[in-house]
Every structure is written in C-alpha cells, then in structure tokens.
Short mmCIF file of C-alpha atoms and ligand atoms in Angstrom, two decimals:
data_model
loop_
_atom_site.label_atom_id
_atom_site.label_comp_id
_atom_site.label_asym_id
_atom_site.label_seq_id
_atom_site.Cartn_x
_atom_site.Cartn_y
_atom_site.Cartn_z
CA UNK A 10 84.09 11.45 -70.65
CA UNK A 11 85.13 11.48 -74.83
CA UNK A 12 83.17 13.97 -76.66
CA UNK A 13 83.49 15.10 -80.28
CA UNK A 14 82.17 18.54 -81.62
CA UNK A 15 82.95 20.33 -84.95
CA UNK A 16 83.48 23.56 -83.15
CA UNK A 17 84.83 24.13 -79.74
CA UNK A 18 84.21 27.72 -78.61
CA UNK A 19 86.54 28.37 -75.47
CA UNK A 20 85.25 31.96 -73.36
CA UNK A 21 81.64 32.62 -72.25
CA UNK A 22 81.54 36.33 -72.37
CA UNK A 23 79.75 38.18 -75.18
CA UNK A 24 82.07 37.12 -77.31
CA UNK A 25 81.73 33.29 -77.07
CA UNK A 26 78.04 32.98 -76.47
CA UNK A 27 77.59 35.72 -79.79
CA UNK A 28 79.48 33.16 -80.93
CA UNK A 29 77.61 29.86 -79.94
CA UNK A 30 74.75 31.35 -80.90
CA UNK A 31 75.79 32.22 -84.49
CA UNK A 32 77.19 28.80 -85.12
CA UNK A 33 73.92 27.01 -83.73
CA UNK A 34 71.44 29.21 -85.95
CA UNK A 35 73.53 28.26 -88.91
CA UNK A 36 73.05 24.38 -87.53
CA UNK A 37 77.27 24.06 -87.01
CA UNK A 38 77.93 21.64 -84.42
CA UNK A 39 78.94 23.63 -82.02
CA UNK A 40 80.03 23.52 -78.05
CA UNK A 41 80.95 26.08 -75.81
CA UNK A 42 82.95 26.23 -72.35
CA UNK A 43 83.76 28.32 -69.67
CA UNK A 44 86.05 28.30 -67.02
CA UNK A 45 83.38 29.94 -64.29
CA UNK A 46 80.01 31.50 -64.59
CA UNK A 47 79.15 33.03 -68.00
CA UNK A 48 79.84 36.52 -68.38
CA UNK A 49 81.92 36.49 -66.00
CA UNK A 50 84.85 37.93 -67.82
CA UNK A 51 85.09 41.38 -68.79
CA UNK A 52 81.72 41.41 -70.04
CA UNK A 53 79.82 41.55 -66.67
CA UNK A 54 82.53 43.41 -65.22
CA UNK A 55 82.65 46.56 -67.91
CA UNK A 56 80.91 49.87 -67.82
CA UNK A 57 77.92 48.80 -69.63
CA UNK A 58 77.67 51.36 -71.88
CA UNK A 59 75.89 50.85 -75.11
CA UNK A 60 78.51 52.85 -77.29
CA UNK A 61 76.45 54.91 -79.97
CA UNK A 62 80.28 55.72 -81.77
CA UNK A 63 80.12 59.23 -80.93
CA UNK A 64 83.19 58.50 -78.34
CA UNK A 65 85.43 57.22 -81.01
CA UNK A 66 83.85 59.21 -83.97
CA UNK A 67 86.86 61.85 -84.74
CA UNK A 68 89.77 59.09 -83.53
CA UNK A 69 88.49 55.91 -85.09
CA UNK A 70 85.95 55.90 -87.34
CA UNK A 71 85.51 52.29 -88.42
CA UNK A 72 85.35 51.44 -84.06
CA UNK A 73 82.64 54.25 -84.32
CA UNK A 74 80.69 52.55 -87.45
CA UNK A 75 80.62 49.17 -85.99
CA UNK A 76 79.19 50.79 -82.65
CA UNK A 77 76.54 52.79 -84.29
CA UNK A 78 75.65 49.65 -86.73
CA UNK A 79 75.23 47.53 -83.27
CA UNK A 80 73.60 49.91 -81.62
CA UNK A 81 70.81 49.88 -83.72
CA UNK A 82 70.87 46.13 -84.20
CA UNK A 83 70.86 45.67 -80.38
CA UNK A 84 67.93 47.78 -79.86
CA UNK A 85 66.09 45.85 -82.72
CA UNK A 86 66.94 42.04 -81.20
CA UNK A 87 67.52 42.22 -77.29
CA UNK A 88 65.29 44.06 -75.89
CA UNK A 89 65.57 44.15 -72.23
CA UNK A 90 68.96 43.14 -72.45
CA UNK A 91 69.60 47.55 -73.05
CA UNK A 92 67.97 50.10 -72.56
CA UNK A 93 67.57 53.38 -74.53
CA UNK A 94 68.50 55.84 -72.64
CA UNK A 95 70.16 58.11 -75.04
CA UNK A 96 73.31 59.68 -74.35
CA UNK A 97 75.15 63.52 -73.57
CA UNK A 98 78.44 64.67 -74.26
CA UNK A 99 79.14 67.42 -71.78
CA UNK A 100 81.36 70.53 -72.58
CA UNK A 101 83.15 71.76 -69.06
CA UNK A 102 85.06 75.51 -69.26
CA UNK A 103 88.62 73.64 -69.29
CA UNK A 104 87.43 71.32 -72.37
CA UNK A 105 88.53 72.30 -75.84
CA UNK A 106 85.64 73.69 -77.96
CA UNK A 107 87.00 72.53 -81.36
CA UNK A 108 87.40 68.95 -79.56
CA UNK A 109 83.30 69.30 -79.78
CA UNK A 110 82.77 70.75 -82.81
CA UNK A 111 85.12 68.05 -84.13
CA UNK A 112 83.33 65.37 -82.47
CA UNK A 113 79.94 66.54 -83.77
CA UNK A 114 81.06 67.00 -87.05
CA UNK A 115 82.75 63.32 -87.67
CA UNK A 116 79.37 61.98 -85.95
CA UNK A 117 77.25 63.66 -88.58
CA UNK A 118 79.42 62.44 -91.64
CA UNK A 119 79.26 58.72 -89.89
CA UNK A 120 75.13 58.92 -89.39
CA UNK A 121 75.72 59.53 -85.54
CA UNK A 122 72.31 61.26 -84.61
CA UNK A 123 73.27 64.69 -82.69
CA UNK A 124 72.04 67.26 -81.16
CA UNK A 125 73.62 70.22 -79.51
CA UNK A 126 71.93 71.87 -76.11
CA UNK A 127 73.36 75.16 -74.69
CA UNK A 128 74.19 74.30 -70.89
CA UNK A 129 70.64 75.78 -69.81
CA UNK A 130 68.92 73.17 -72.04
CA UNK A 131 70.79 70.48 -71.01
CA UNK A 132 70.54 71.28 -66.84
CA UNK A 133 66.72 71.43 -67.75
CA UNK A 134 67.18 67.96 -69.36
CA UNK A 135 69.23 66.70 -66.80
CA UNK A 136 68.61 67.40 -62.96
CA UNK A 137 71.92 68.02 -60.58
CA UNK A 138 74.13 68.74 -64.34
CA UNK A 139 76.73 71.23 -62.90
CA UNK A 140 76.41 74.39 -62.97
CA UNK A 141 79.68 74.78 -65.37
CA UNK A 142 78.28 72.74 -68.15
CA UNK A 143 78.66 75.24 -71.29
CA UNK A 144 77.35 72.72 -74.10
CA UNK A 145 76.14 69.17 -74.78
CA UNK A 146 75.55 67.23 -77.45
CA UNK A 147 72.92 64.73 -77.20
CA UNK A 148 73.81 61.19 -79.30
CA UNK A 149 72.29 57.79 -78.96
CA UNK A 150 74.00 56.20 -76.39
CA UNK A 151 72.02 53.42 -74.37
CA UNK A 152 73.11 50.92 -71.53
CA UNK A 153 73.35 47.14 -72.04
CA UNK A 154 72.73 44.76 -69.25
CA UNK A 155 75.74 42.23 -70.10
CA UNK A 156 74.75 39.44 -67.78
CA UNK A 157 71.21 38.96 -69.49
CA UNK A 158 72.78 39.61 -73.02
CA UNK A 159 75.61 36.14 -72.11
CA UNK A 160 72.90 34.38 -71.20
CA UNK A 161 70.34 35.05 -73.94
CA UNK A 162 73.06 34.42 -76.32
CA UNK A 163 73.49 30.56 -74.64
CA UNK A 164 69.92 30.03 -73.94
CA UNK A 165 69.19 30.37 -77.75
CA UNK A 166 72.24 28.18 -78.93
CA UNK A 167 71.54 25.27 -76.85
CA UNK A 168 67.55 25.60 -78.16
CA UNK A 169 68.82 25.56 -81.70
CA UNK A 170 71.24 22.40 -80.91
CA UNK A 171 74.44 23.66 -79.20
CA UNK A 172 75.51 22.93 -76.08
CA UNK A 173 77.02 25.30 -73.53
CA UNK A 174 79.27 24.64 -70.43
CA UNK A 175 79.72 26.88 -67.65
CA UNK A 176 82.15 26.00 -65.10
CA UNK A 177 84.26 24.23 -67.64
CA UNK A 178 87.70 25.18 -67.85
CA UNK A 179 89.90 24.47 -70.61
CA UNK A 180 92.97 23.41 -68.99
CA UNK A 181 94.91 22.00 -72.24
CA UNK A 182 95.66 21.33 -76.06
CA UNK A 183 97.10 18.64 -77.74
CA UNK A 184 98.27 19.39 -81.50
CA UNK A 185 99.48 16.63 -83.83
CA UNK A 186 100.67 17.14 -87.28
CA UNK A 187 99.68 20.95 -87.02
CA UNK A 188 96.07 20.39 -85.96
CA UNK A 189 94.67 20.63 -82.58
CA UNK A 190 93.32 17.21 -82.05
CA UNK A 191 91.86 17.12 -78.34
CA UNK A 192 91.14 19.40 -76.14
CA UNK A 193 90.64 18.96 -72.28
CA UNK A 194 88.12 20.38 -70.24
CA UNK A 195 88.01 20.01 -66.32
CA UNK A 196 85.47 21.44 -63.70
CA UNK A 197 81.86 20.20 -64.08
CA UNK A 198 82.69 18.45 -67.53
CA UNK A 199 85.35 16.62 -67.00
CA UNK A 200 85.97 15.76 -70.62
CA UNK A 201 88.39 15.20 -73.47
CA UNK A 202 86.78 16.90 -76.45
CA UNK A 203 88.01 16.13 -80.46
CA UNK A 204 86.78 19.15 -81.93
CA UNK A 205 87.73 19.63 -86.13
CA UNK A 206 87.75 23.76 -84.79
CA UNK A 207 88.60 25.31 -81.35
CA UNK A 208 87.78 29.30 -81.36
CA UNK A 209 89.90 30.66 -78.47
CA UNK A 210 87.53 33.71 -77.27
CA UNK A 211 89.09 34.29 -73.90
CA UNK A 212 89.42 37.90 -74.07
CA UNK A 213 92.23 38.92 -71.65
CA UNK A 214 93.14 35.81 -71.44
CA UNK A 215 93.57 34.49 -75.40
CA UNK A 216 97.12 34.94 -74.88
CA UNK A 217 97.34 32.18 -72.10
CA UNK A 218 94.72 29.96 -74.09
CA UNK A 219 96.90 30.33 -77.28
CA UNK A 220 99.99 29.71 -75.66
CA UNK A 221 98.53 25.71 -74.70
CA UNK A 222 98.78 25.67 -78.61
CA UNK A 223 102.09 26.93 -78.75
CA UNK A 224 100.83 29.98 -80.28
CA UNK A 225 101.47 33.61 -79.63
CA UNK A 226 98.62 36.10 -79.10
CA UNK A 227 99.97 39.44 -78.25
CA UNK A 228 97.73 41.08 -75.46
CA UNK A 229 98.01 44.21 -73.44
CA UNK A 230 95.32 43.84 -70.96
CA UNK A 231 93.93 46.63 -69.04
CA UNK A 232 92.02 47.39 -66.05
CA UNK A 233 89.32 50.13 -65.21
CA UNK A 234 87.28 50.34 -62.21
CA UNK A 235 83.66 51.54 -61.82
CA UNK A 236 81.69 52.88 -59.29
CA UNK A 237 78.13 52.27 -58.81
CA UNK A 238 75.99 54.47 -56.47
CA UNK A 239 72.63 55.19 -55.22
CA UNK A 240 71.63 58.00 -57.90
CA UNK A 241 67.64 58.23 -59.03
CA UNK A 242 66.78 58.45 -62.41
CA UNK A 243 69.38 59.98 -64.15
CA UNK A 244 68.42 60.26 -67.65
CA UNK A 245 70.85 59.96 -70.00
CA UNK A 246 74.48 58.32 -70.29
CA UNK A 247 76.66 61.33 -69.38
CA UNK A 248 80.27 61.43 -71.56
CA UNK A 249 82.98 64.04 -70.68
CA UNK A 250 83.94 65.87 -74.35
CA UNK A 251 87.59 65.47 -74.30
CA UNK A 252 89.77 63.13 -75.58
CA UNK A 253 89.28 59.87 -73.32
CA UNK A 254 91.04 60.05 -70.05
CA UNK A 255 90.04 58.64 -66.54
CA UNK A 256 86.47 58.88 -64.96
CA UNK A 257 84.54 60.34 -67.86
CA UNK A 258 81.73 58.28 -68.16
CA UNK A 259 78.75 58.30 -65.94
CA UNK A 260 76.40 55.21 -66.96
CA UNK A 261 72.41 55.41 -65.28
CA UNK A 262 70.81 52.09 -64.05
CA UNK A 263 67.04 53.23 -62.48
CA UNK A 264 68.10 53.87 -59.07
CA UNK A 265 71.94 53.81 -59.53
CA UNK A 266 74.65 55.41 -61.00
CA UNK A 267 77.69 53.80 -62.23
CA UNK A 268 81.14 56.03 -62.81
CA UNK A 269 83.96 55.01 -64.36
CA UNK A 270 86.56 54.33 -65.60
CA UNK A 271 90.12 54.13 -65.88
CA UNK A 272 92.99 52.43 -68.20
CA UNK A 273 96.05 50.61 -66.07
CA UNK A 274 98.36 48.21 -68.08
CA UNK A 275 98.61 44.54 -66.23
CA UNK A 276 100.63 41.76 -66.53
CA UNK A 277 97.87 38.97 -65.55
CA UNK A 278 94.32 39.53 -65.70
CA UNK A 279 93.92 37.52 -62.62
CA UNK A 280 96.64 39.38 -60.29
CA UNK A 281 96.45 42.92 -60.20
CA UNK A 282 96.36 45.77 -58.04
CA UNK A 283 93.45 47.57 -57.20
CA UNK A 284 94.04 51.08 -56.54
CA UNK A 285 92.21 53.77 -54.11
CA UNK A 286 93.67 56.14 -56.74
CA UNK A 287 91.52 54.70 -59.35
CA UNK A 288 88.21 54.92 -57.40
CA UNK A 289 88.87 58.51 -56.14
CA UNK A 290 90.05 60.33 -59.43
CA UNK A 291 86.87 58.82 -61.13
CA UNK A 292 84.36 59.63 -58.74
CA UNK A 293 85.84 63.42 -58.64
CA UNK A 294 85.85 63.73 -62.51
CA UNK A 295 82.45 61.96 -62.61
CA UNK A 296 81.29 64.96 -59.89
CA UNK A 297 82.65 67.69 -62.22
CA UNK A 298 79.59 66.58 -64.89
CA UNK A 299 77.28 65.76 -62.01
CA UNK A 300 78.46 67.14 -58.42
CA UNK A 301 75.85 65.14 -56.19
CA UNK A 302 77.36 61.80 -56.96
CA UNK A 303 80.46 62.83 -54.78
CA UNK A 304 78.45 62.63 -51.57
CA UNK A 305 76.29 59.88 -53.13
CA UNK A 306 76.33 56.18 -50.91
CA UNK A 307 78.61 53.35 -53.04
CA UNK A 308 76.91 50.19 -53.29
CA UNK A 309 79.73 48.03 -55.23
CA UNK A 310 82.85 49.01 -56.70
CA UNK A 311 84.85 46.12 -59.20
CA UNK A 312 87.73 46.09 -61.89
CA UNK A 313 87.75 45.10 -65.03
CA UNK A 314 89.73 43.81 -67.37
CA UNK A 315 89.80 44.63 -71.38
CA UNK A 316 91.08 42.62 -73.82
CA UNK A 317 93.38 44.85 -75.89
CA UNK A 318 95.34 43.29 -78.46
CA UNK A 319 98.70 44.97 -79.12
CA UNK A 320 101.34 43.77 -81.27
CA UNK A 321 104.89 45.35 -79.59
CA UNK A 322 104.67 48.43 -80.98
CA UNK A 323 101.84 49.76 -79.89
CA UNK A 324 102.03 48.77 -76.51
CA UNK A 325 103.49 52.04 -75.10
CA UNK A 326 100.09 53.56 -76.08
CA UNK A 327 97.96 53.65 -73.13
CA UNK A 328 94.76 54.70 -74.18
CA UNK A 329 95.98 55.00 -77.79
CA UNK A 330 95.97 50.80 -78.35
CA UNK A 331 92.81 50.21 -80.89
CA UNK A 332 89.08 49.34 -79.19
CA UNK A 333 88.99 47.46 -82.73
CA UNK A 334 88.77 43.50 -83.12
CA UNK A 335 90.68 41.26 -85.24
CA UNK A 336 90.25 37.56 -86.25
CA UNK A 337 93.65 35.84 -86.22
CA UNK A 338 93.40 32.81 -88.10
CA UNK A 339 96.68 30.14 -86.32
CA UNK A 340 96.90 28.27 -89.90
CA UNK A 341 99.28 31.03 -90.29
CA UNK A 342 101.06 30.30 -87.07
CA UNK A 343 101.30 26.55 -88.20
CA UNK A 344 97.85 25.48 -86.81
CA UNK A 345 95.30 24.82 -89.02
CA UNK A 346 92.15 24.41 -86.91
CA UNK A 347 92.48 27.07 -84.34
CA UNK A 348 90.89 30.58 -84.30
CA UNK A 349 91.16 33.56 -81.86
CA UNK A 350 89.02 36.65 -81.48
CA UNK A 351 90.73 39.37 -79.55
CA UNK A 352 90.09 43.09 -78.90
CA UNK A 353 86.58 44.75 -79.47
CA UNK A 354 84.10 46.11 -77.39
CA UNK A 355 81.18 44.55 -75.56
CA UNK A 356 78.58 46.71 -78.05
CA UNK A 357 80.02 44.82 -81.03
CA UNK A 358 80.08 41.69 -79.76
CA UNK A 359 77.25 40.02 -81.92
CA UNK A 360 79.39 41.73 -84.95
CA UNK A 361 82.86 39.89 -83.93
CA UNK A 362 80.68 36.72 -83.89
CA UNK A 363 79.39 37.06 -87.24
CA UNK A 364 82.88 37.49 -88.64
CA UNK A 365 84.40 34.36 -86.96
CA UNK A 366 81.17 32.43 -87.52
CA UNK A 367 81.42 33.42 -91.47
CA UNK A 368 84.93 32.54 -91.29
CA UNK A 369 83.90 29.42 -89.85
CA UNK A 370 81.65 28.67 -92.37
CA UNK A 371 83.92 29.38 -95.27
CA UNK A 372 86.35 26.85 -93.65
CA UNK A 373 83.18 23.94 -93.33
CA UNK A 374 82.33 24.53 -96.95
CA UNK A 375 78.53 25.64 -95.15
CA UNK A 376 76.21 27.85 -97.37
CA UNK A 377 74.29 29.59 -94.54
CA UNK A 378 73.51 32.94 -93.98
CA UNK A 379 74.15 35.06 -90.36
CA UNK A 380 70.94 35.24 -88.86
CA UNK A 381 71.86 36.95 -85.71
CA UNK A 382 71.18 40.58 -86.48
CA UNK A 383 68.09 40.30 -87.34
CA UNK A 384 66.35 37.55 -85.28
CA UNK A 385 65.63 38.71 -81.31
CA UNK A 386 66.67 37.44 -78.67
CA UNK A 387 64.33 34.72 -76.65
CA UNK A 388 62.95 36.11 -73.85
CA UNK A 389 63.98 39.71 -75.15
CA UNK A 390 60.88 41.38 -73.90
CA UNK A 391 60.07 39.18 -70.72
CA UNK A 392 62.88 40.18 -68.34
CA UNK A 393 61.67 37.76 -65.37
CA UNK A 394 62.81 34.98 -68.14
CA UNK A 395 65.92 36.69 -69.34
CA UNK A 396 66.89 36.70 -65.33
CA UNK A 397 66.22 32.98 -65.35
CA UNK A 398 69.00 32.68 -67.88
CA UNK A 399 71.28 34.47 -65.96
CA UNK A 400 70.68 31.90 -62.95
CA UNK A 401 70.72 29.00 -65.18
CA UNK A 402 74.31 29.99 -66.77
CA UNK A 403 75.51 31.45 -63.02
CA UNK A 404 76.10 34.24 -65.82
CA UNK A 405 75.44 37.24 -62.62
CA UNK A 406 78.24 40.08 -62.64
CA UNK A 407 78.66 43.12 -61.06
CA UNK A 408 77.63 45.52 -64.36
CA UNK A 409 74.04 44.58 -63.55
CA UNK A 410 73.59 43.32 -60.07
CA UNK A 411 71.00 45.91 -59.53
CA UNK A 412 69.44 45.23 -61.87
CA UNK A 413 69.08 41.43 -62.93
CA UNK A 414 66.60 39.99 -60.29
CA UNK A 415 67.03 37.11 -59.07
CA UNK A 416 71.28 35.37 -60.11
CA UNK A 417 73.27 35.61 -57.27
CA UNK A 418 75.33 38.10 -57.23
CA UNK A 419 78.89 37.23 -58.09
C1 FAD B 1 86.73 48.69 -67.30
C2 FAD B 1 86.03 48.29 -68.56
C3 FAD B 1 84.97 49.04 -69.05
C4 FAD B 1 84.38 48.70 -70.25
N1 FAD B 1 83.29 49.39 -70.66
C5 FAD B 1 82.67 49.07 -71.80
C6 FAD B 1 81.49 49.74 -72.19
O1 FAD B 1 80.98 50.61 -71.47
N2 FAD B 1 80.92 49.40 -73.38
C7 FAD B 1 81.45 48.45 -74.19
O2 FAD B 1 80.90 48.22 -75.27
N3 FAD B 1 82.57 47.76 -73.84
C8 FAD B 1 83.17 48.03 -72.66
N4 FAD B 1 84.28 47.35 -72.25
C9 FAD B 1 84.84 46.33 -73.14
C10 FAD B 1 84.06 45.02 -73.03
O3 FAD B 1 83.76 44.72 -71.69
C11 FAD B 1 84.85 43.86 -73.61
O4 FAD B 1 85.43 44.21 -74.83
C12 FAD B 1 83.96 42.65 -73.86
O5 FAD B 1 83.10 42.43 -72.77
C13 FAD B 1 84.83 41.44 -74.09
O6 FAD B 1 84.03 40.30 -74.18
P1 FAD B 1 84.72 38.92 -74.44
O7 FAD B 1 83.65 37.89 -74.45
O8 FAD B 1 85.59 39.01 -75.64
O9 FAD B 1 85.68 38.72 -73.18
P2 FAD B 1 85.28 38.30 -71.69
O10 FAD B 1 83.96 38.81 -71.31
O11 FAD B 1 86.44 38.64 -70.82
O12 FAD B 1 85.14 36.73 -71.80
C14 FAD B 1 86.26 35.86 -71.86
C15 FAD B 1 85.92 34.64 -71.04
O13 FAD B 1 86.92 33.64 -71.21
C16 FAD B 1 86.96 32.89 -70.02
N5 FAD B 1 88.18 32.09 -69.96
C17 FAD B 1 89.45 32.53 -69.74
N6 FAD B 1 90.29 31.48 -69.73
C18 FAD B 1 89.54 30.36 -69.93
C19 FAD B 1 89.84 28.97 -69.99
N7 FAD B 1 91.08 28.49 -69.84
N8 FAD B 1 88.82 28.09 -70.20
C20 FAD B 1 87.55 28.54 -70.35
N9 FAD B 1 87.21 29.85 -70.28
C21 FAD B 1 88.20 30.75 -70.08
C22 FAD B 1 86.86 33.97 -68.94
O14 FAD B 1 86.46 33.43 -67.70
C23 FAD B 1 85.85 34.93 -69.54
O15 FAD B 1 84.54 34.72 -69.08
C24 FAD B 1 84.85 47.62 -71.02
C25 FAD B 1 85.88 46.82 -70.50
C26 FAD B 1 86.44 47.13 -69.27
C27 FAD B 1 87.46 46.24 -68.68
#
C-alpha cells in the first residue's frame, strides 16, 4: 500500500498519541504508528505517578513547574484517566531535616500546595505509616492510569480526522536531497508512507529511529522496576523525603499497591537484565514508609524503561541526567523534515505535544491555536468507554492492569 500524510508521528506512548491528538484538533493531516500495542512503551510500564513537582521542586524547578502546570490540566481534561489522590512526603529519623524544609520551601515559592503533619497526624491519616515517621508534608500528587490516557489521546485524533496504527512498525527511512521522503511501515500496515514531516517519538528508542535517518540522538536509557501488591485503600501517594534514590515511591491503586523504583543504565531497551536486587531493595525501602507491604502478596512485577536524553557529558550522572524534554529539530543535523521528542515525564506528556505540535505548525505556516489543555478527554468520565479504548488500541500495560477492565493484559 502508498499512502501520503503531512505528518507522520512514529511512537504510541503518551508522547505520540498527545501528539496525534494535538495535530488532529488543529486539523494537520496527521498519522500515527506503532510498532506493538499503544502504550506499550514506557508509558504503561512506569510508576504511574501523577508528579505534583514537589519531587523535583529544590533540584529542578522548571521539571517541577511543568509537573504542577499538568497536574492541574490533567485533572481538568481526563478524568478517569487519574485519580486525585493527593500525595505525602515522609520524613524517616535517618532523613535530613533541612532536605524537608528545603523541599517545602521551593514548593511554596513554585505554587506547590503543602502541608506539613507531625508523624501522629500523618499515621492518623494514613493506616500501617511506620511507626518512625517524624514528619510529612502533604502535596498534590495523584496517580494516572497511562493505558486509558494512550488511548483517549488516539480515540480523539482519529474522531477529529487522524488516523492511528497500532502494530505498525517503522522499519525504515529513505532521505533524498536532505528530506525524508518515504517512510516504511510493516506489521498490520504494510505501507510506504510520503509524509512532508516524520516526528520520531520513540522514547528509549529515538536513538535507533533517528539513526534510519542517519541522525544521532544521544540517549541514556534507564530501567526501574515496580512492584505491585495486594494493599487496600491506601490513601495517598507515599514519597520518601530525600534526595531520589531506589524504592522511594509507593503509588495506591484501590486494592493494590505499587512500589518502586529504581535507575539502572542499559545499552538496549529491549535486552536487559532484570535484577532480584532491584525488586528486593525497593520493596524493603518501600516497607520502611509502610512496613505491611513487606509481607504483602505480589501480583505483577515489570521493568521499565525511561527515555533519558544525555548528551556525553552527562551520562556519568545516574540519577543526576535531567527528567526535562527537549525538541531537537534534524534541519540542524542536515534533515529538514524530521523532528524528535526525547526525555520528559509521562505527567507532561500533553505539554511536550503542544511544543512539537506548535513547532509543527510554525513549520506548515498553520494559524491554529493548542486546544488540548483545555478540551477533555472523550469518554473522560465514563471509564467502561475509556476501557474500550484501551482494547481497541491493544493499548493494556502493566501500570494499570488492575485497574483497566476489560484489555488484555499485556
Ligand atoms: C521505571 C519508570 C518509572 C516511571 N515513573 C513515572 C511516574 O511515576 N510518573 C511520570 O510522570 N513518569 C514516569 N516515568 C517516565 C514516563 O514513563 C516516560 O517519560 C513516558 O511514559 C514516556 O512516554 P513516551 O511516549 O515518550 O515513550 P514511550 O511510552 O516509551 O513510547 C515510545 C513508543 O515508541 C514505540 N516504538 C519504538 N520503536 C518504534 C518503531 N521502530 N516503530 C514504531 N514504534 C516504535 C515503542 O513501542 C513505544 O510504545 C517512569 C518511567 C520509568 C521507566
């Protein structure tokens, strides 16, 4: 099959589909692929935490504005694609006070809501908190369900006149006179596509996708595993106060828990080890906020793999490598018509869309406006028809399996 779009999108995580989505409501042309289910990237296979900033408050403060300007956005537009569940960041005896009162204070001069509970408060807020817990400081950190979020994105492009391909793999680019002028697509679609503008938003994997362009996309990838375990009604997201380090994060779904995570450097983000270490060390740091979930039954464990873009010199830096995004525009590479979105995090997706989108636009010589923060979701309150989404786009991960009722479970 020969098809012809103005704008290929490659990727169906957040990313892409924010992305489809965008383009669509602004009536661009637009078509998106992916090699396998949607979602089923890093998006469906993260922590699911719907970041309020407060975790990157004192470090990064632009990360932490884009999360808390999301955050609100997101609980305006996708309804049951979060939930509001508020969030704690727990002081232990061996964390640094002035780490919290730092923390606190950059949240306040952002607009990061807090509130600080002595440990007595917050065990009366939170049932099974340990014992040890000296301080918290409440913030407004939610969960987001990323398998319903893919697929919302994708239902609502291909209503306003996009079309999206699951299953689709793009397997290679041909560029001629320093424009990529076809692009092939194998699996279900079968296709040679002339698009006038591919966006490569393969996450992990933009450095592979580039490279078909002869391009160079610098990536660090990085793993983390989570945990998720029978746990009833836990209340809020529970953070560890220190600076971020392995299993700190305790994210509640209604009758699970899910711990996490760590941060493991790797080579492909298809090949890679998965380590007992990694699923014991965060289920015993989890246990030191909340002790019961170290006798609590598993019910899945999975990796994950983030997209970190790292130019050399900050590879070294584990943990240190920015949670950030960045729009690389190719032209300056020596190809005019290809994009690539790298880095970010799953609660600013729709905001990494609206920048490539605009970008987009600027490029088409189009005069419309982003309508995506403001416009919900369909099916936003109806989650029976959110979950037919998911089915429709095979967009099911393990974030959400408990959760999403009726995709099969990938
Ligand atoms: C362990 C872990 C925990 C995390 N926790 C959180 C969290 O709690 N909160 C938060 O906000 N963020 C979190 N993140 C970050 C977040 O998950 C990612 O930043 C975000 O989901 C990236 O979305 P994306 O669409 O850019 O990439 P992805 O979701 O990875 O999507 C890229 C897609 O490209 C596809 N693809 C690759 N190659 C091709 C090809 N050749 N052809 C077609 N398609 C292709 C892939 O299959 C994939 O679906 C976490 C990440 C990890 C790994």
């Amino acid at each position: 099959m020969e098809a012809s779009t103005t704008v290929l999108v490659i990727g169906g995580g957040a990313t892409g589909t924010g992305i489809v989505r965008d383009l669509a409501l602004r009536g661009i042309d637009v078509m998106l692929a992916e090699r396998s289910g949607l979602s089923s990237g890093a998006s469906s296979r993260s922590h699911g935490l719907l970041h309020s900033g407060a975790r990157y408050a004192e470090s990064d403060r632009i990360g932490a504005e884009e999360c808390i300007e999301e955050n609100r956005v997101l609980r305006s537009i996708a309804g049951s694609c979060i939930r509001d569940t508020g969030g704690l960041f727990i002081q232990l005896p061996e964390d640094d006070p002035d780490y919290f009162d730092k923390k606190q204070a950059a949240c306040e001069s952002i607009g990061i809501e807090t509130r600080v509970l002595d440990g007595n408060a917050a065990r009366n807020l939170v049932p099974g908190l340990s014992s040890r817990v000296e301080r918290a400081m409440w913030v407004p950190d939610g969960v987001v369900y990323p398998s319903r979020l893919s697929a919302a994105n994708a239902a609502d492009a291909e209503d306003h006149g996009g079309t999206v391909y699951p299953h689709a793999p793009l397997t290679g680019l041909v560029v001629e006179d320093g424009r990529i002028t076809r692009a092939t697509l194998g699996g279900t679609v079968d296709a040679t596509v002339r698009p006038q503008y591919v966006i490569n938003a393969t996450g992990a994997w933009a450095g592979q996708v580039a490279a078909m362009a002869g391009v160079d996309v610098e990536m660090a990838p990085s793993r983390g595993v989570m945990i998720s375990v029978v746990y009833d009604a836990l209340g809020p997201a529970l953070n560890r106060c220190r600076d971020p380090d392995d299993g700190d994060i305790i994210v509640p779904h209604e009758s699970e828990v899910v711990l996490g995570t760590t941060s493991v450097p790797v080579s492909d983000p298809d090949t890679y080890e998965e380590a007992d270490w990694e699923v014991e060390k965060s289920v015993q740091e989890c246990a030191k906020m909340l002790p019961p979930v170290a006798e609590a039954t598993e019910v899945r464990t999975w990796w994950g793999v983030r997209p970190l873009y790292a130019p050399d010199e900050q590879k070294s830096a584990r943990r240190g490598i920015s949670r950030g995004f960045f729009v690389l525009d190719h032209a300056d590479d020596g190809v005019e018509n290809f994009l690539s979105i790298v880095g970010g995090k799953l609660t600013t997706y729709r905001q990494m869309a609206e920048a490539v989108a605009d970008r987009i636009c600027t490029k088409l010589d189009v005069d419309a406006e982003c309508q995506t923060a403001t416009r919900a979701l369909p099916g936003a309150n109806d989650p029976d028809r959110l979950d037919t989404f998911v089915t429709h786009y095979d967009a099911q991960g393990p974030t959400d399996a408990d959760i999403v009722t009726n995709g099969a479970v990938a």
